Amino acid sequence: GAGVSQTPSNKVTEKGKYVELRCDPISGHTALYWYRQSLGQGPEFLIYFQGTGAADDSGLPNDRFFAVRPEGSVSTLKIQRTERGDSAVYLCASSRGGSSGELFFGEGSRLTVL
Amino acid sequence: RKEVEQDPGPFNVPEGATVAFNCTYSNSASQSFFWYRQDCRKEPKLLMSVYSSGNEDGRFTAQLNRASQYISLLIRDSKLSDSATYLCAVNRGYQKVTFGTGTKLQVIP
């Protein structure tokens, strides 16, 4: 399809392991966002890319979290030394960029850290 | 203070009722405003943008009050299918989009 694609849809890992979550945005969308959502909460901003560069990474909770978008399209969110508190749904969204807040979300990657 | 605040609800309303949600934002430099709908265990989807003059889309009306820094969503003639969580979102221009915690609506037969 032509929507935002996220893989894996579900990931179960053990505490301390490394995890990568991938996002393939809508073709032509220059802006890409990562959010984290816990049960009963709204999407919590993590990082925003405009093109290849991270325009705002103020939402990354600590240095265990890192995200890249090397060619301005696909992005990978990387979590090192996972903790049980990292368990959540990680949502990726893309938009045409600029001042638009019209985001198109993927179905999310559900991460469970045991 | 949170950047975007919403009453989490739940709002339980009978079919056919009119229901309204408010959302307040703290940054007066905010430029764009949106309502998203999120069904259980699904991703958020844009419901409607909120324009300064207010706008309507069928049974849904969105309004912006810049002076008091809030946006509202009014749903008329509620349907069972309107049951969902409604998220407001705020964009300060070429910056991140911030979401509220969402307001849960349950329409009862």
GROMACS .gro file of C-alpha atoms in nm:
model
  223
    1GLY     CA    1   0.000   0.000   0.000
    2ALA     CA    2   0.090   0.366  -0.010
    3GLY     CA    3   0.070   0.427   0.366
    4VAL     CA    4   0.336   0.440   0.636
    5SER     CA    5   0.482   0.098   0.698
    6GLN     CA    6   0.637  -0.011   1.029
    7THR     CA    7   0.823  -0.328   1.111
    8PRO     CA    8   0.809  -0.535   1.316
    9SER     CA    9   0.449  -0.505   1.424
   10ASN     CA   10   0.533  -0.685   1.747
   11LYS     CA   11   0.863  -0.731   1.922
   12VAL     CA   12   0.923  -0.917   2.246
   13THR     CA   13   1.269  -0.889   2.391
   14GLU     CA   14   1.452  -0.938   2.716
   15LYS     CA   15   1.575  -0.664   2.942
   16GLY     CA   16   1.916  -0.542   2.835
   17LYS     CA   17   1.884  -0.638   2.469
   18TYR     CA   18   1.916  -0.408   2.166
   19VAL     CA   19   1.615  -0.336   1.946
   20GLU     CA   20   1.566  -0.171   1.608
   21LEU     CA   21   1.231  -0.051   1.481
   22ARG     CA   22   1.189   0.048   1.118
   23CYS     CA   23   0.963   0.302   0.950
   24ASP     CA   24   0.900   0.345   0.579
   25PRO     CA   25   0.713   0.673   0.525
   26ILE     CA   26   0.478   0.775   0.249
   27SER     CA   27   0.673   0.845  -0.067
   28GLY     CA   28   0.755   1.213  -0.103
   29HIS     CA   29   0.690   1.301   0.260
   30THR     CA   30   0.988   1.497   0.387
   31ALA     CA   31   0.896   1.504   0.756
   32LEU     CA   32   0.907   1.192   0.972
   33TYR     CA   33   0.811   1.161   1.338
   34TRP     CA   34   0.856   0.896   1.605
   35TYR     CA   35   0.616   0.880   1.898
   36ARG     CA   36   0.575   0.643   2.188
   37GLN     CA   37   0.233   0.558   2.325
   38SER     CA   38   0.155   0.379   2.649
   39LEU     CA   39  -0.187   0.246   2.741
   40GLY     CA   40  -0.432   0.525   2.819
   41GLN     CA   41  -0.192   0.798   2.712
   42GLY     CA   42  -0.159   1.013   2.404
   43PRO     CA   43   0.133   0.980   2.165
   44GLU     CA   44   0.449   1.108   2.333
   45PHE     CA   45   0.686   1.290   2.097
   46LEU     CA   46   1.033   1.138   2.060
   47ILE     CA   47   1.202   1.282   1.752
   48TYR     CA   48   1.125   1.466   1.429
   49PHE     CA   49   1.321   1.453   1.105
   50GLN     CA   50   1.303   1.706   0.826
   51GLY     CA   51   1.483   1.531   0.543
   52THR     CA   52   1.790   1.347   0.670
   53GLY     CA   53   1.852   1.559   0.977
   54ALA     CA   54   1.692   1.540   1.317
   55ALA     CA   55   1.518   1.877   1.347
   56ASP     CA   56   1.409   1.812   1.704
   57ASP     CA   57   1.518   1.520   1.923
   58SER     CA   58   1.409   1.676   2.250
   59GLY     CA   59   1.168   1.393   2.324
   60LEU     CA   60   1.423   1.112   2.333
   61PRO     CA   61   1.415   1.003   2.698
   62ASN     CA   62   1.786   0.927   2.736
   63ASP     CA   63   2.097   0.826   2.544
   64ARG     CA   64   1.978   0.468   2.506
   65PHE     CA   65   1.747   0.593   2.233
   66PHE     CA   66   1.875   0.695   1.892
   67ALA     CA   67   1.715   0.737   1.550
   68VAL     CA   68   1.853   0.777   1.200
   69ARG     CA   69   1.718   0.860   0.858
   70PRO     CA   70   2.029   0.841   0.639
   71GLU     CA   71   1.871   0.891   0.299
   72GLY     CA   72   1.576   1.103   0.395
   73SER     CA   73   1.326   0.823   0.359
   74VAL     CA   74   1.334   0.511   0.578
   75SER     CA   75   1.407   0.569   0.945
   76THR     CA   76   1.525   0.336   1.218
   77LEU     CA   77   1.466   0.387   1.589
   78LYS     CA   78   1.732   0.214   1.794
   79ILE     CA   79   1.701   0.130   2.162
   80GLN     CA   80   2.002   0.001   2.352
   81ARG     CA   81   1.997  -0.190   2.682
   82THR     CA   82   1.619  -0.210   2.683
   83GLU     CA   83   1.434  -0.170   3.011
   84ARG     CA   84   1.087  -0.288   3.110
   85GLY     CA   85   0.973   0.075   3.110
   86ASP     CA   86   1.046   0.094   2.738
   87SER     CA   87   0.747  -0.131   2.671
   88ALA     CA   88   0.499   0.066   2.462
   89VAL     CA   89   0.369   0.109   2.109
   90TYR     CA   90   0.616   0.302   1.897
   91LEU     CA   91   0.436   0.501   1.630
   92CYS     CA   92   0.591   0.649   1.322
   93ALA     CA   93   0.423   0.922   1.120
   94SER     CA   94   0.511   1.117   0.810
   95SER     CA   95   0.390   1.442   0.662
   96ARG     CA   96   0.455   1.666   0.367
   97GLY     CA   97   0.667   1.880   0.594
   98GLY     CA   98   0.668   2.250   0.650
   99SER     CA   99   0.419   2.383   0.897
  100SER     CA  100   0.162   2.112   0.835
  101GLY     CA  101   0.056   1.908   1.134
  102GLU     CA  102  -0.132   1.663   0.919
  103LEU     CA  103   0.041   1.341   1.011
  104PHE     CA  104  -0.013   1.000   0.860
  105PHE     CA  105   0.063   0.724   1.107
  106GLY     CA  106   0.177   0.371   1.064
  107GLU     CA  107   0.013   0.091   1.260
  108GLY     CA  108   0.292   0.100   1.515
  109SER     CA  109   0.544  -0.143   1.656
  110ARG     CA  110   0.441  -0.293   1.989
  111LEU     CA  111   0.752  -0.347   2.201
  112THR     CA  112   0.739  -0.568   2.508
  113VAL     CA  113   1.047  -0.590   2.728
  114LEU     CA  114   1.039  -0.884   2.966
  115ARG     CA  115   0.209   2.249   3.290
  116LYS     CA  116   0.163   2.013   2.998
  117GLU     CA  117   0.189   2.166   2.653
  118VAL     CA  118  -0.147   2.023   2.548
  119GLU     CA  119  -0.415   1.918   2.798
  120GLN     CA  120  -0.738   1.729   2.758
  121ASP     CA  121  -0.994   1.581   2.992
  122PRO     CA  122  -0.937   1.204   2.956
  123GLY     CA  123  -1.306   1.125   3.017
  124PRO     CA  124  -1.463   0.885   2.954
  125PHE     CA  125  -1.762   1.067   2.818
  126ASN     CA  126  -2.055   0.826   2.807
  127VAL     CA  127  -2.337   0.968   2.594
  128PRO     CA  128  -2.654   0.819   2.443
  129GLU     CA  129  -2.695   0.783   2.070
  130GLY     CA  130  -2.819   1.104   1.915
  131ALA     CA  131  -2.672   1.328   2.183
  132THR     CA  132  -2.445   1.623   2.125
  133VAL     CA  133  -2.107   1.613   2.296
  134ALA     CA  134  -1.823   1.864   2.312
  135PHE     CA  135  -1.458   1.829   2.404
  136ASN     CA  136  -1.209   2.100   2.484
  137CYS     CA  137  -0.833   2.102   2.461
  138THR     CA  138  -0.604   2.370   2.601
  139TYR     CA  139  -0.253   2.452   2.483
  140SER     CA  140   0.014   2.641   2.669
  141ASN     CA  141   0.229   2.794   2.395
  142SER     CA  142   0.081   3.106   2.243
  143ALA     CA  143   0.314   3.066   1.942
  144SER     CA  144   0.123   2.756   1.833
  145GLN     CA  145   0.013   2.788   1.474
  146SER     CA  146  -0.174   2.480   1.359
  147PHE     CA  147  -0.436   2.276   1.539
  148PHE     CA  148  -0.590   1.939   1.466
  149TRP     CA  149  -0.825   1.674   1.597
  150TYR     CA  150  -0.729   1.311   1.549
  151ARG     CA  151  -0.939   1.005   1.614
  152GLN     CA  152  -0.790   0.686   1.754
  153ASP     CA  153  -0.981   0.360   1.772
  154CYS     CA  154  -0.882   0.099   2.028
  155ARG     CA  155  -0.543  -0.056   1.946
  156LYS     CA  156  -0.524   0.135   1.618
  157GLU     CA  157  -0.315   0.427   1.499
  158PRO     CA  158  -0.440   0.788   1.519
  159LYS     CA  159  -0.604   0.925   1.207
  160LEU     CA  160  -0.668   1.286   1.119
  161LEU     CA  161  -1.029   1.382   1.181
  162MET     CA  162  -1.009   1.749   1.093
  163SER     CA  163  -0.790   2.055   1.099
  164VAL     CA  164  -0.902   2.350   1.309
  165TYR     CA  165  -0.912   2.686   1.140
  166SER     CA  166  -0.924   3.028   1.303
  167SER     CA  167  -1.273   3.095   1.174
  168GLY     CA  168  -1.402   2.758   1.287
  169ASN     CA  169  -1.494   2.479   1.051
  170GLU     CA  170  -1.753   2.211   1.008
  171ASP     CA  171  -1.746   1.868   0.850
  172GLY     CA  172  -2.084   1.701   0.860
  173ARG     CA  173  -2.175   1.635   1.222
  174PHE     CA  174  -1.837   1.761   1.345
  175THR     CA  175  -1.753   2.123   1.426
  176ALA     CA  176  -1.412   2.244   1.536
  177GLN     CA  177  -1.335   2.584   1.684
  178LEU     CA  178  -1.026   2.772   1.791
  179ASN     CA  179  -1.008   3.036   2.062
  180ARG     CA  180  -0.662   3.193   2.047
  181ALA     CA  181  -0.728   3.441   2.326
  182SER     CA  182  -0.804   3.163   2.573
  183GLN     CA  183  -0.573   2.912   2.402
  184TYR     CA  184  -0.815   2.628   2.353
  185ILE     CA  185  -0.970   2.431   2.071
  186SER     CA  186  -1.297   2.247   2.081
  187LEU     CA  187  -1.469   1.965   1.898
  188LEU     CA  188  -1.847   1.933   1.885
  189ILE     CA  189  -2.014   1.614   1.769
  190ARG     CA  190  -2.384   1.633   1.690
  191ASP     CA  191  -2.623   1.338   1.663
  192SER     CA  192  -2.369   1.093   1.808
  193LYS     CA  193  -2.346   0.751   1.645
  194LEU     CA  194  -2.226   0.427   1.798
  195SER     CA  195  -1.941   0.440   1.546
  196ASP     CA  196  -1.818   0.767   1.697
  197SER     CA  197  -1.694   0.573   2.001
  198ALA     CA  198  -1.319   0.630   2.006
  199THR     CA  199  -1.050   0.843   2.167
  200TYR     CA  200  -1.020   1.197   2.033
  201LEU     CA  201  -0.673   1.348   2.040
  202CYS     CA  202  -0.599   1.713   1.991
  203ALA     CA  203  -0.267   1.810   1.833
  204VAL     CA  204  -0.078   2.137   1.817
  205ASN     CA  205   0.203   2.244   1.586
  206ARG     CA  206   0.429   2.544   1.644
  207GLY     CA  207   0.511   2.580   1.278
  208TYR     CA  208   0.826   2.406   1.156
  209GLN     CA  209   0.849   2.206   1.473
  210LYS     CA  210   0.719   1.900   1.646
  211VAL     CA  211   0.352   1.816   1.665
  212THR     CA  212   0.242   1.767   2.024
  213PHE     CA  213  -0.058   1.558   2.122
  214GLY     CA  214  -0.283   1.565   2.422
  215THR     CA  215  -0.362   1.254   2.622
  216GLY     CA  216  -0.691   1.211   2.440
  217THR     CA  217  -1.056   1.212   2.545
  218LYS     CA  218  -1.239   0.882   2.538
  219LEU     CA  219  -1.593   0.886   2.401
  220GLN     CA  220  -1.836   0.598   2.445
  221VAL     CA  221  -2.169   0.630   2.266
  222ILE     CA  222  -2.432   0.410   2.428
  223PRO     CA  223  -2.732   0.258   2.245
   0.00000   0.00000   0.00000
